[in-house]
C-alpha cells in the first residue's frame, strides 16, 4: 500500500489556539481540507503561555533542538485541532515561548525572535525524528518559519530529510524583521549563507528572504497578490526574488472556515439566517444597535469594520473620513486594535457620538456579531494579500466596500448597475474623496434600490468560499515541490484525486 503524502505545517499561529491574523486562519483550516483529500497533514506550533496543555499527551522521549553552539531541551505535547482529526503538536520551551504574546510584547519588541522562531524552525526536524514520521513536505508560513527551508538545504540536507521538499506560503511580504548578522550562528545554517541570494540583507539577516530562495515552491494567498509582489510597488524590496522565482510562485486564494463562519449555525450571533431566509439578519442588526447604544433603526445603513489598525488596512483614511461618512446618514461600528494613535482617535471620536461606535481590542464574538448585523463592510486596504473579512461578509450577506487590490479584487465583484451583477462596491485609488463617494454609492443602493441590494446579498451568500478548491491546488503544489526536490516525473495535469501518488519513495 502506498503511504499517504505527509505534510508538516510549521507555523507560529493556528486558529483557534493562537491567532494574530489571517495566517492563523489558514493554518487552522487548510490541514483539515487536505486530510479530506487523503493527505496526512499535521501541525507544529510553539506552546505559548496562553495555550493550556491540560489533557494533551506528552511525549516522554527527550527532545533536544540544536540552537547556536548548544541544544535547547524541549517538551512535545500532542493533541488534535479542535473539531478535527488533524494532529497538532506543541513545542514547549519556556524561555522561548512561555510568553503572553506571539511575536512582540505590546509597545515593544522581543529582541530574541531570531532564536525563538529559529528554535521552532529547527524543532520541525527534531520533532519529525522523534515521531519517526518524516514529512514529504514541510509547509512553512511567512518569516517566522522561513528558516526551515534554509535548514533543509543546509544543516538538515542529509538523511532522513534528503527527499523532503518545502513550500513557503507568503501571507504578507511586508513583514520582514531583520536580525543582526551575529544571530546567524544561532540557526546553524553556515556563514556561507550570509550572501545576497540567501539570508543577507544589507549586512543583516532576513530569514524570509532566505526562505524565498531556498523553498522548493512558493505560494501566496491570492492570484492578484502573486502578481503584485513581482512589482516594486508590491514586493516590499523583494520583488526581484519574486520575479527570479516566478516559475515556482503560485497564487492560491484562501478559503474560509465555512463551519465557523456560517450565519445558519454561528453560536456568537443572536439569530440565524440564510440566503433563503434573511429575517434573522434584521434581528442581529437590532441586537447590535441595542448592545452598542445606537439608534434602533432598521433602515439606516449599518457599516461594519473589523480590522487591525494600521496603514495597510487603510483604517487611517476611514478615521480621517468619519465626519463625512456619518454625514451620509449611516451608522459606523469599528472593532480593531493596533496603532495606538489610531486607537486613541477612534476612542475620542466615539465619545458622545450618536452614530459611531469604536471597540478597541480583539473580540472574536463581537467580530461575528458585526459581520451578521451590518449591511455593509468597509475594507479599503492599501494592499491586501488575500483578506478574510470581505469573504466572511459576503457569506453573511454584508456587502463589502473594498479597494480593488490583491485578494479583495479577486473575491469581490463590483456592482454593475446596468446588469445588476455584483457582490460589493470597489474603489480604485484610496483617498478620503474616493472612500466617501463609494460609501455614498453603496448607501444609496441600500436605501433606494432595495431589490437590487437584496439580489446582491443573495449572490454574495451563495458564493463558494470553502477550502476544498484551495486544498486541491495546494496538493498540486506539493507535487511540484517534490518534483523539484526529487526530480521524479509525474503528470500534474491529471485530475486523479489520489494524491498518495505524490509520495514516491
Ligand atoms: P490580516 O491577516 O492582514 O490581519 P485578514 O482579513 O486576512 O487580515 O484576517 C484578519 C482576521 O483577524 C480575521 O479573521 C478578522 O476577523 C480577525 N480580526 C482582526 N482584527 C480583529 C479584532 N479586533 N477582533 C476580532 N477579530 C479580528
Short mmCIF file of C-alpha atoms and ligand atoms in Angstrom, two decimals:
data_model
loop_
_atom_site.label_atom_id
_atom_site.label_comp_id
_atom_site.label_asym_id
_atom_site.label_seq_id
_atom_site.Cartn_x
_atom_site.Cartn_y
_atom_site.Cartn_z
CA UNK A 1 0.00 0.00 0.00
CA UNK A 2 1.28 3.48 -0.83
CA UNK A 3 1.69 5.71 2.19
CA UNK A 4 -0.30 8.95 2.11
CA UNK A 5 1.61 12.14 1.41
CA UNK A 6 2.97 13.58 4.66
CA UNK A 7 2.85 17.33 5.12
CA UNK A 8 4.01 19.11 8.27
CA UNK A 9 2.75 22.64 8.76
CA UNK A 10 5.34 24.52 10.78
CA UNK A 11 3.73 27.75 11.92
CA UNK A 12 3.65 30.50 14.51
CA UNK A 13 -0.14 30.75 14.53
CA UNK A 14 -3.09 28.39 14.23
CA UNK A 15 -6.71 29.34 14.83
CA UNK A 16 -8.37 28.96 17.23
CA UNK A 17 -5.48 28.30 19.64
CA UNK A 18 -3.07 31.08 18.63
CA UNK A 19 -4.08 33.71 16.15
CA UNK A 20 -2.88 37.20 15.30
CA UNK A 21 -4.30 37.42 11.78
CA UNK A 22 -5.14 35.63 8.56
CA UNK A 23 -2.07 33.37 8.73
CA UNK A 24 -3.60 31.69 11.78
CA UNK A 25 -6.91 31.18 9.98
CA UNK A 26 -5.15 29.44 7.08
CA UNK A 27 -3.11 27.12 9.31
CA UNK A 28 -6.24 26.27 11.31
CA UNK A 29 -8.30 25.36 8.25
CA UNK A 30 -6.19 24.14 5.32
CA UNK A 31 -4.87 20.95 7.03
CA UNK A 32 -8.47 19.82 7.64
CA UNK A 33 -9.29 20.19 3.96
CA UNK A 34 -6.05 18.42 2.96
CA UNK A 35 -6.89 15.44 5.14
CA UNK A 36 -10.19 15.14 3.29
CA UNK A 37 -8.04 14.60 0.16
CA UNK A 38 -6.18 11.78 1.86
CA UNK A 39 -3.08 13.82 2.74
CA UNK A 40 -1.57 13.20 6.18
CA UNK A 41 -1.34 16.86 7.21
CA UNK A 42 -0.15 17.75 10.72
CA UNK A 43 0.74 20.98 12.50
CA UNK A 44 3.62 22.06 14.73
CA UNK A 45 3.22 25.19 16.85
CA UNK A 46 5.05 26.72 19.81
CA UNK A 47 3.36 26.28 23.20
CA UNK A 48 2.72 29.89 24.10
CA UNK A 49 1.71 30.80 27.65
CA UNK A 50 -1.98 31.15 26.78
CA UNK A 51 -2.15 27.55 25.48
CA UNK A 52 -3.03 25.06 28.18
CA UNK A 53 -1.57 21.58 27.77
CA UNK A 54 -4.17 20.17 30.15
CA UNK A 55 -5.47 16.88 28.72
CA UNK A 56 -2.83 16.67 25.99
CA UNK A 57 -0.46 13.74 25.54
CA UNK A 58 3.11 14.47 26.45
CA UNK A 59 5.84 12.59 24.59
CA UNK A 60 8.22 11.21 27.16
CA UNK A 61 11.29 10.94 24.92
CA UNK A 62 13.81 13.76 25.39
CA UNK A 63 13.77 16.35 22.65
CA UNK A 64 16.94 18.38 22.09
CA UNK A 65 16.85 21.05 19.41
CA UNK A 66 20.22 22.38 18.21
CA UNK A 67 20.49 26.10 18.75
CA UNK A 68 23.71 28.08 18.48
CA UNK A 69 26.55 26.06 19.91
CA UNK A 70 24.29 24.08 22.20
CA UNK A 71 20.93 22.43 22.39
CA UNK A 72 17.59 23.63 23.66
CA UNK A 73 15.78 20.97 25.66
CA UNK A 74 12.13 20.99 24.75
CA UNK A 75 8.98 19.06 25.53
CA UNK A 76 6.49 17.89 22.94
CA UNK A 77 2.74 17.80 23.50
CA UNK A 78 0.21 16.30 21.16
CA UNK A 79 -3.50 16.84 20.66
CA UNK A 80 -5.81 17.32 17.70
CA UNK A 81 -7.02 20.53 16.17
CA UNK A 82 -10.48 21.23 17.65
CA UNK A 83 -13.33 19.57 15.73
CA UNK A 84 -10.94 17.60 13.54
CA UNK A 85 -8.58 14.66 13.34
CA UNK A 86 -5.58 16.86 12.44
CA UNK A 87 -2.65 16.01 14.76
CA UNK A 88 -1.45 19.19 16.44
CA UNK A 89 1.94 19.24 18.18
CA UNK A 90 3.19 21.87 20.58
CA UNK A 91 6.87 22.50 21.07
CA UNK A 92 7.40 23.64 24.62
CA UNK A 93 10.40 25.65 25.68
CA UNK A 94 9.63 28.07 28.46
CA UNK A 95 12.40 30.60 27.87
CA UNK A 96 11.39 30.95 24.24
CA UNK A 97 7.63 30.59 24.25
CA UNK A 98 6.18 30.89 27.73
CA UNK A 99 5.06 34.43 26.98
CA UNK A 100 1.70 36.13 26.73
CA UNK A 101 2.29 37.23 23.13
CA UNK A 102 3.14 35.52 19.84
CA UNK A 103 5.59 37.95 18.24
CA UNK A 104 6.22 41.08 20.30
CA UNK A 105 5.01 42.43 23.63
CA UNK A 106 2.56 45.34 23.48
CA UNK A 107 4.50 48.55 22.79
CA UNK A 108 7.82 46.76 22.45
CA UNK A 109 9.96 44.25 20.68
CA UNK A 110 11.05 40.75 21.59
CA UNK A 111 14.75 41.02 20.86
CA UNK A 112 15.23 37.27 20.67
CA UNK A 113 12.80 36.46 17.85
CA UNK A 114 15.58 35.06 15.67
CA UNK A 115 16.32 32.48 18.36
CA UNK A 116 12.66 31.86 19.26
CA UNK A 117 11.49 31.15 15.75
CA UNK A 118 14.81 29.60 14.76
CA UNK A 119 14.13 27.09 17.53
CA UNK A 120 10.68 26.36 16.14
CA UNK A 121 12.05 26.05 12.58
CA UNK A 122 14.76 23.59 13.63
CA UNK A 123 12.35 21.92 16.03
CA UNK A 124 10.36 20.74 13.00
CA UNK A 125 13.20 18.35 12.10
CA UNK A 126 13.78 17.09 15.63
CA UNK A 127 10.07 16.54 16.21
CA UNK A 128 9.82 14.59 12.93
CA UNK A 129 12.72 12.39 14.04
CA UNK A 130 11.20 11.86 17.47
CA UNK A 131 7.87 10.85 15.93
CA UNK A 132 9.62 8.75 13.33
CA UNK A 133 7.35 10.49 10.88
CA UNK A 134 9.40 12.13 8.12
CA UNK A 135 7.39 14.69 6.15
CA UNK A 136 7.44 14.62 2.37
CA UNK A 137 6.80 18.35 2.53
CA UNK A 138 7.47 20.99 5.17
CA UNK A 139 4.86 23.70 4.62
CA UNK A 140 6.02 26.91 6.28
CA UNK A 141 4.39 30.29 6.69
CA UNK A 142 5.89 33.76 6.44
CA UNK A 143 9.14 34.80 8.10
CA UNK A 144 8.72 33.01 11.46
CA UNK A 145 9.26 29.56 9.95
CA UNK A 146 11.08 30.51 6.74
CA UNK A 147 14.31 29.16 8.25
CA UNK A 148 13.05 25.58 7.85
CA UNK A 149 13.57 25.54 4.04
CA UNK A 150 17.04 27.05 4.52
CA UNK A 151 17.91 24.37 7.06
CA UNK A 152 16.53 21.70 4.74
CA UNK A 153 19.11 22.77 2.16
CA UNK A 154 21.97 23.21 4.63
CA UNK A 155 22.28 21.69 8.11
CA UNK A 156 19.45 19.17 7.55
CA UNK A 157 20.11 18.20 3.95
CA UNK A 158 21.12 14.60 4.71
CA UNK A 159 19.00 11.58 5.61
CA UNK A 160 16.28 11.31 6.72
CA UNK A 161 15.30 14.60 5.07
CA UNK A 162 17.22 14.17 1.83
CA UNK A 163 13.99 13.64 -0.11
CA UNK A 164 11.79 16.14 1.77
CA UNK A 165 10.65 19.27 -0.07
CA UNK A 166 9.48 22.62 1.26
CA UNK A 167 6.71 25.04 0.42
CA UNK A 168 6.77 28.60 1.73
CA UNK A 169 3.47 30.45 1.78
CA UNK A 170 3.76 34.22 1.73
CA UNK A 171 0.86 35.66 3.70
CA UNK A 172 2.29 39.15 3.88
CA UNK A 173 5.55 40.03 2.18
CA UNK A 174 5.81 43.31 4.07
CA UNK A 175 6.58 41.70 7.44
CA UNK A 176 10.33 41.14 7.25
CA UNK A 177 12.17 41.55 10.52
CA UNK A 178 15.92 41.88 10.07
CA UNK A 179 18.24 40.46 12.69
CA UNK A 180 21.91 41.27 13.37
CA UNK A 181 24.35 39.12 11.39
CA UNK A 182 25.71 37.96 14.74
CA UNK A 183 22.46 35.96 15.18
CA UNK A 184 23.34 33.70 12.25
CA UNK A 185 25.20 31.02 14.26
CA UNK A 186 22.02 30.53 16.32
CA UNK A 187 20.42 28.98 13.26
CA UNK A 188 23.41 26.74 12.45
CA UNK A 189 22.94 27.37 8.75
CA UNK A 190 26.52 28.35 7.99
CA UNK A 191 28.40 31.59 7.31
CA UNK A 192 28.26 30.88 3.58
CA UNK A 193 24.54 31.71 3.64
CA UNK A 194 25.37 35.30 4.52
CA UNK A 195 25.13 36.30 0.88
CA UNK A 196 22.59 38.36 -1.08
CA UNK A 197 21.00 35.34 -2.73
CA UNK A 198 20.22 33.83 0.65
CA UNK A 199 19.66 35.44 4.06
CA UNK A 200 21.91 38.50 3.79
CA UNK A 201 20.06 41.81 3.53
CA UNK A 202 22.26 44.94 3.65
CA UNK A 203 24.52 43.37 6.24
CA UNK A 204 21.71 41.95 8.34
CA UNK A 205 19.81 38.66 8.30
CA UNK A 206 16.45 38.43 6.61
CA UNK A 207 15.13 34.91 7.17
CA UNK A 208 12.07 35.47 5.00
CA UNK A 209 14.31 36.39 2.08
CA UNK A 210 16.48 33.31 2.60
CA UNK A 211 13.40 31.10 2.73
CA UNK A 212 12.25 32.52 -0.59
CA UNK A 213 15.49 31.41 -2.24
CA UNK A 214 15.58 28.01 -0.59
CA UNK A 215 11.96 26.74 -0.75
CA UNK A 216 11.13 24.14 -3.36
CA UNK A 217 7.93 26.05 -4.17
CA UNK A 218 6.42 29.36 -3.14
CA UNK A 219 2.79 30.24 -2.84
CA UNK A 220 0.89 33.31 -1.86
CA UNK A 221 -2.69 33.80 -0.87
CA UNK A 222 -4.34 35.25 -3.96
CA UNK A 223 -3.59 35.31 -7.70
CA UNK A 224 -3.63 39.10 -7.83
CA UNK A 225 -1.17 39.38 -4.91
CA UNK A 226 1.10 36.88 -6.68
CA UNK A 227 1.34 39.43 -9.50
CA UNK A 228 1.63 42.47 -7.23
CA UNK A 229 4.60 41.12 -5.27
CA UNK A 230 6.53 40.77 -8.52
CA UNK A 231 6.45 44.59 -8.84
CA UNK A 232 8.46 47.23 -6.96
CA UNK A 233 5.23 48.69 -5.56
CA UNK A 234 4.08 45.42 -4.01
CA UNK A 235 7.28 43.48 -3.38
CA UNK A 236 8.49 45.27 -0.24
CA UNK A 237 12.05 45.24 -1.58
CA UNK A 238 11.95 41.55 -2.54
CA UNK A 239 10.16 41.84 -5.90
CA UNK A 240 13.34 40.82 -7.71
CA UNK A 241 13.25 37.45 -5.91
CA UNK A 242 9.60 37.03 -6.78
CA UNK A 243 10.47 37.57 -10.44
CA UNK A 244 13.51 35.32 -10.18
CA UNK A 245 11.38 32.55 -8.64
CA UNK A 246 8.37 33.42 -10.77
CA UNK A 247 8.10 29.93 -12.27
CA UNK A 248 7.81 28.45 -8.76
CA UNK A 249 5.36 31.00 -7.37
CA UNK A 250 1.62 30.43 -7.40
CA UNK A 251 -1.28 32.47 -6.01
CA UNK A 252 -3.93 30.32 -4.34
CA UNK A 253 -6.91 32.09 -2.91
CA UNK A 254 -7.53 31.31 0.76
CA UNK A 255 -10.76 29.68 1.69
CA UNK A 256 -12.67 30.44 4.86
CA UNK A 257 -13.76 28.05 7.57
CA UNK A 258 -17.36 27.63 6.49
CA UNK A 259 -18.27 25.88 9.73
CA UNK A 260 -17.06 28.74 11.90
CA UNK A 261 -18.35 31.47 9.60
CA UNK A 262 -21.84 30.23 8.88
CA UNK A 263 -24.82 32.54 9.58
CA UNK A 264 -27.11 29.50 9.77
CA UNK A 265 -25.25 27.97 12.73
CA UNK A 266 -22.98 30.69 14.22
CA UNK A 267 -23.21 30.45 18.00
CA UNK A 268 -21.96 34.01 18.56
CA UNK A 269 -24.93 35.72 16.91
CA UNK A 270 -28.41 36.25 18.36
CA UNK A 271 -30.40 34.93 15.36
CA UNK A 272 -29.61 32.69 12.45
CA UNK A 273 -30.27 33.32 8.77
CA UNK A 274 -29.51 32.10 5.27
CA UNK A 275 -29.83 33.16 1.63
CA UNK A 276 -33.33 31.60 1.66
CA UNK A 277 -34.46 33.49 4.76
CA UNK A 278 -32.73 36.71 5.75
CA UNK A 279 -35.12 37.69 8.54
CA UNK A 280 -32.64 36.71 11.28
CA UNK A 281 -30.22 39.30 9.93
CA UNK A 282 -32.62 42.09 10.89
CA UNK A 283 -32.72 40.66 14.42
CA UNK A 284 -28.91 40.68 14.55
CA UNK A 285 -28.86 44.32 13.44
CA UNK A 286 -31.38 45.33 16.11
CA UNK A 287 -29.43 43.46 18.79
CA UNK A 288 -26.11 45.09 17.89
CA UNK A 289 -27.68 48.55 17.77
CA UNK A 290 -29.05 47.89 21.25
CA UNK A 291 -25.79 46.48 22.60
CA UNK A 292 -23.81 49.46 21.34
CA UNK A 293 -26.46 52.06 22.21
CA UNK A 294 -27.06 53.10 18.65
CA UNK A 295 -30.48 54.29 17.46
CA UNK A 296 -32.74 51.29 16.82
CA UNK A 297 -33.41 51.95 13.16
CA UNK A 298 -33.85 49.09 10.69
CA UNK A 299 -33.46 51.38 7.67
CA UNK A 300 -30.24 53.20 8.46
CA UNK A 301 -27.28 51.63 6.61
CA UNK A 302 -25.10 49.98 9.28
CA UNK A 303 -21.46 49.77 8.23
CA UNK A 304 -19.00 47.47 9.99
CA UNK A 305 -15.21 47.46 10.20
CA UNK A 306 -13.19 44.64 11.82
CA UNK A 307 -9.51 45.14 11.29
CA UNK A 308 -6.03 45.51 12.57
CA UNK A 309 -5.48 49.25 12.83
CA UNK A 310 -2.60 50.19 10.60
CA UNK A 311 -1.83 51.83 7.33
CA UNK A 312 -2.02 48.53 5.37
CA UNK A 313 -5.70 48.29 6.15
CA UNK A 314 -6.44 51.94 5.26
CA UNK A 315 -8.08 52.38 8.67
CA UNK A 316 -6.36 55.78 8.97
CA UNK A 317 -8.37 57.01 5.97
CA UNK A 318 -11.60 55.65 7.48
CA UNK A 319 -10.88 57.53 10.72
CA UNK A 320 -9.99 60.69 8.77
CA UNK A 321 -13.36 60.43 7.00
CA UNK A 322 -15.68 59.68 9.92
CA UNK A 323 -17.43 63.07 9.84
CA UNK A 324 -18.09 62.89 6.11
CA UNK A 325 -19.24 59.27 6.37
CA UNK A 326 -21.66 59.99 9.20
CA UNK A 327 -22.99 62.96 7.23
CA UNK A 328 -24.24 60.39 4.70
CA UNK A 329 -26.73 59.22 7.33
CA UNK A 330 -25.08 55.90 8.18
CA UNK A 331 -24.11 54.16 11.41
CA UNK A 332 -20.48 53.07 11.66
CA UNK A 333 -19.09 50.41 14.01
CA UNK A 334 -15.34 49.78 14.17
CA UNK A 335 -13.67 46.91 16.00
CA UNK A 336 -9.91 46.93 15.95
CA UNK A 337 -6.58 47.15 17.69
CA UNK A 338 -3.09 48.14 16.64
CA UNK A 339 -1.65 51.58 16.07
CA UNK A 340 -2.00 53.48 19.36
CA UNK A 341 -2.65 56.83 17.69
CA UNK A 342 -5.45 55.38 15.59
CA UNK A 343 -6.90 53.63 18.64
CA UNK A 344 -6.92 56.92 20.55
CA UNK A 345 -8.53 58.82 17.68
CA UNK A 346 -11.24 56.17 17.40
CA UNK A 347 -11.89 56.24 21.12
CA UNK A 348 -12.09 60.04 21.21
CA UNK A 349 -14.39 60.26 18.19
CA UNK A 350 -16.68 57.60 19.61
CA UNK A 351 -17.38 59.54 22.81
CA UNK A 352 -20.76 61.23 22.65
CA UNK A 353 -21.27 60.26 19.02
CA UNK A 354 -24.81 59.28 18.09
CA UNK A 355 -23.87 57.04 15.20
CA UNK A 356 -20.22 55.98 15.56
CA UNK A 357 -19.01 53.26 17.91
CA UNK A 358 -15.44 52.13 18.48
CA UNK A 359 -14.43 48.93 20.28
CA UNK A 360 -10.69 48.79 20.87
CA UNK A 361 -9.11 45.39 21.27
CA UNK A 362 -9.51 41.86 19.96
CA UNK A 363 -13.02 40.46 20.32
CA UNK A 364 -13.87 37.32 18.40
CA UNK A 365 -17.56 37.23 19.39
CA UNK A 366 -18.11 40.87 18.51
CA UNK A 367 -16.46 40.33 15.12
CA UNK A 368 -19.12 37.71 14.34
CA UNK A 369 -21.91 39.98 15.58
CA UNK A 370 -20.66 42.85 13.42
CA UNK A 371 -20.47 40.63 10.34
CA UNK A 372 -24.00 39.39 10.95
CA UNK A 373 -25.59 42.72 11.84
CA UNK A 374 -24.04 45.08 9.31
CA UNK A 375 -25.46 45.89 5.90
CA UNK A 376 -22.08 46.94 4.51
CA UNK A 377 -18.49 46.15 5.45
CA UNK A 378 -15.65 48.58 4.86
CA UNK A 379 -12.15 47.34 3.98
CA UNK A 380 -10.18 49.89 1.91
CA UNK A 381 -6.75 48.27 2.23
CA UNK A 382 -3.68 49.85 0.66
CA UNK A 383 -2.55 46.30 -0.08
CA UNK A 384 -4.22 43.04 0.80
CA UNK A 385 -2.59 39.66 0.18
CA UNK A 386 -5.93 37.88 0.47
CA UNK A 387 -8.11 39.27 3.23
CA UNK A 388 -10.72 37.21 5.01
CA UNK A 389 -13.28 39.63 6.30
CA UNK A 390 -14.57 40.51 2.85
CA UNK A 391 -15.32 36.80 2.37
CA UNK A 392 -16.93 36.41 5.80
CA UNK A 393 -19.01 39.48 4.97
CA UNK A 394 -20.32 38.07 1.72
CA UNK A 395 -21.25 34.83 3.48
CA UNK A 396 -23.30 36.91 5.97
CA UNK A 397 -24.99 38.97 3.24
CA UNK A 398 -22.99 42.03 4.31
CA UNK A 399 -21.82 43.68 1.12
CA UNK A 400 -18.15 44.67 1.18
CA UNK A 401 -16.85 48.07 0.14
CA UNK A 402 -13.24 47.37 -0.81
CA UNK A 403 -10.29 48.77 -2.64
CA UNK A 404 -9.63 46.85 -5.89
CA UNK A 405 -6.35 45.38 -4.74
CA UNK A 406 -4.90 41.91 -4.06
CA UNK A 407 -7.34 39.33 -2.77
CA UNK A 408 -10.05 41.97 -2.35
CA UNK A 409 -10.12 42.41 -6.10
CA UNK A 410 -10.11 38.64 -6.63
CA UNK A 411 -13.01 37.89 -4.29
CA UNK A 412 -15.47 40.79 -4.66
CA UNK A 413 -17.39 41.58 -7.86
CA UNK A 414 -18.02 45.28 -8.28
CA UNK A 415 -21.68 46.19 -8.79
CA UNK A 416 -22.56 46.82 -12.42
CA UNK A 417 -25.84 48.71 -12.19
CA UNK A 418 -26.66 48.06 -15.85
CA UNK A 419 -26.73 44.29 -15.41
CA UNK A 420 -27.42 44.12 -11.68
CA UNK A 421 -24.42 41.84 -11.21
CA UNK A 422 -22.06 42.26 -8.31
CA UNK A 423 -21.47 41.39 -4.68
CA UNK A 424 -19.86 44.61 -3.47
CA UNK A 425 -18.55 48.08 -4.21
CA UNK A 426 -14.99 48.90 -5.24
CA UNK A 427 -12.80 51.96 -5.16
CA UNK A 428 -9.58 52.14 -7.18
CA UNK A 429 -7.34 54.75 -5.57
CA UNK A 430 -7.51 55.29 -1.82
CA UNK A 431 -8.36 58.80 -0.63
CA UNK A 432 -10.95 60.41 1.58
CA UNK A 433 -12.82 61.52 -1.51
CA UNK A 434 -12.98 58.09 -3.18
CA UNK A 435 -13.84 56.39 0.10
CA UNK A 436 -16.72 58.71 0.90
CA UNK A 437 -18.00 58.59 -2.68
CA UNK A 438 -18.01 54.79 -2.74
CA UNK A 439 -19.73 54.55 0.64
CA UNK A 440 -22.30 57.09 -0.60
CA UNK A 441 -22.92 54.89 -3.65
CA UNK A 442 -23.35 51.77 -1.53
CA UNK A 443 -25.61 53.57 0.98
CA UNK A 444 -27.73 54.85 -1.88
CA UNK A 445 -28.21 51.36 -3.30
CA UNK A 446 -29.09 50.13 0.19
CA UNK A 447 -31.65 52.88 0.81
CA UNK A 448 -33.16 53.43 -2.62
CA UNK A 449 -32.68 50.24 -4.62
CA UNK A 450 -33.74 47.61 -2.15
CA UNK A 451 -34.47 44.79 -4.67
CA UNK A 452 -31.01 45.25 -6.21
CA UNK A 453 -29.37 45.26 -2.80
CA UNK A 454 -31.24 42.07 -1.85
CA UNK A 455 -30.20 40.42 -5.12
CA UNK A 456 -26.56 41.28 -4.39
CA UNK A 457 -26.84 39.90 -0.86
CA UNK A 458 -28.16 36.59 -2.12
CA UNK A 459 -25.49 36.35 -4.84
CA UNK A 460 -22.82 37.07 -2.18
CA UNK A 461 -24.20 34.47 0.25
CA UNK A 462 -24.32 31.78 -2.41
CA UNK A 463 -20.65 32.08 -3.35
CA UNK A 464 -18.36 29.18 -2.58
CA UNK A 465 -15.53 30.22 -0.27
CA UNK A 466 -14.75 26.77 1.14
CA UNK A 467 -11.28 25.30 1.43
CA UNK A 468 -11.70 22.30 -0.85
CA UNK A 469 -10.73 24.19 -4.02
CA UNK A 470 -7.63 25.66 -2.36
CA UNK A 471 -6.70 22.28 -0.88
CA UNK A 472 -6.70 20.72 -4.37
CA UNK A 473 -4.35 23.47 -5.56
CA UNK A 474 -2.00 23.03 -2.59
CA UNK A 475 -1.93 19.29 -3.22
CA UNK A 476 -0.70 20.04 -6.73
CA UNK A 477 1.90 22.45 -5.38
CA UNK A 478 3.19 19.73 -3.03
CA UNK A 479 3.55 17.51 -6.09
CA UNK A 480 5.54 20.17 -7.92
CA UNK A 481 7.70 20.78 -4.85
CA UNK A 482 8.56 17.09 -4.68
CA UNK A 483 9.26 17.05 -8.38
CA UNK A 484 11.74 19.89 -7.95
CA UNK A 485 13.37 18.22 -4.97
CA UNK A 486 13.42 14.64 -6.17
CA UNK A 487 13.45 15.11 -9.90
CA UNK A 488 10.71 12.49 -10.20
CA UNK A 489 8.49 12.98 -13.19
CA UNK A 490 4.76 12.67 -12.98
CA UNK A 491 1.89 14.45 -14.61
CA UNK A 492 0.44 17.31 -12.62
CA UNK A 493 -2.35 17.81 -15.10
CA UNK A 494 -4.21 14.62 -14.24
CA UNK A 495 -7.39 15.16 -12.34
CA UNK A 496 -6.96 11.95 -10.40
CA UNK A 497 -7.65 12.85 -6.78
CA UNK A 498 -5.45 10.15 -5.33
CA UNK A 499 -2.65 12.38 -4.11
CA UNK A 500 -0.88 9.47 -2.48
CA UNK A 501 0.86 9.01 -5.82
CA UNK A 502 2.97 12.05 -4.95
CA UNK A 503 4.59 10.09 -2.15
CA UNK A 504 7.17 8.43 -4.38
CA UNK A 505 9.64 6.67 -2.15
P1 LIG B 1 -4.80 40.20 8.38
O1 LIG B 1 -4.37 38.77 8.41
O2 LIG B 1 -3.98 41.05 7.46
O3 LIG B 1 -4.97 40.83 9.72
P2 LIG B 1 -7.30 39.22 7.30
O4 LIG B 1 -8.54 39.90 6.84
O5 LIG B 1 -6.69 38.23 6.36
O6 LIG B 1 -6.25 40.30 7.73
O7 LIG B 1 -7.62 38.42 8.64
C1 LIG B 1 -7.87 39.09 9.80
C2 LIG B 1 -8.51 38.13 10.76
O8 LIG B 1 -8.41 38.63 12.08
C3 LIG B 1 -9.97 37.93 10.51
O9 LIG B 1 -10.36 36.66 10.93
C4 LIG B 1 -10.59 39.03 11.39
O10 LIG B 1 -11.92 38.77 11.71
C5 LIG B 1 -9.71 38.98 12.57
N1 LIG B 1 -9.61 40.24 13.33
C6 LIG B 1 -8.86 41.34 13.02
N2 LIG B 1 -8.98 42.26 13.99
C7 LIG B 1 -9.82 41.75 14.92
C8 LIG B 1 -10.33 42.22 16.18
N3 LIG B 1 -10.00 43.42 16.67
N4 LIG B 1 -11.16 41.42 16.88
C9 LIG B 1 -11.50 40.20 16.39
N5 LIG B 1 -11.05 39.69 15.23
C10 LIG B 1 -10.22 40.45 14.50
#
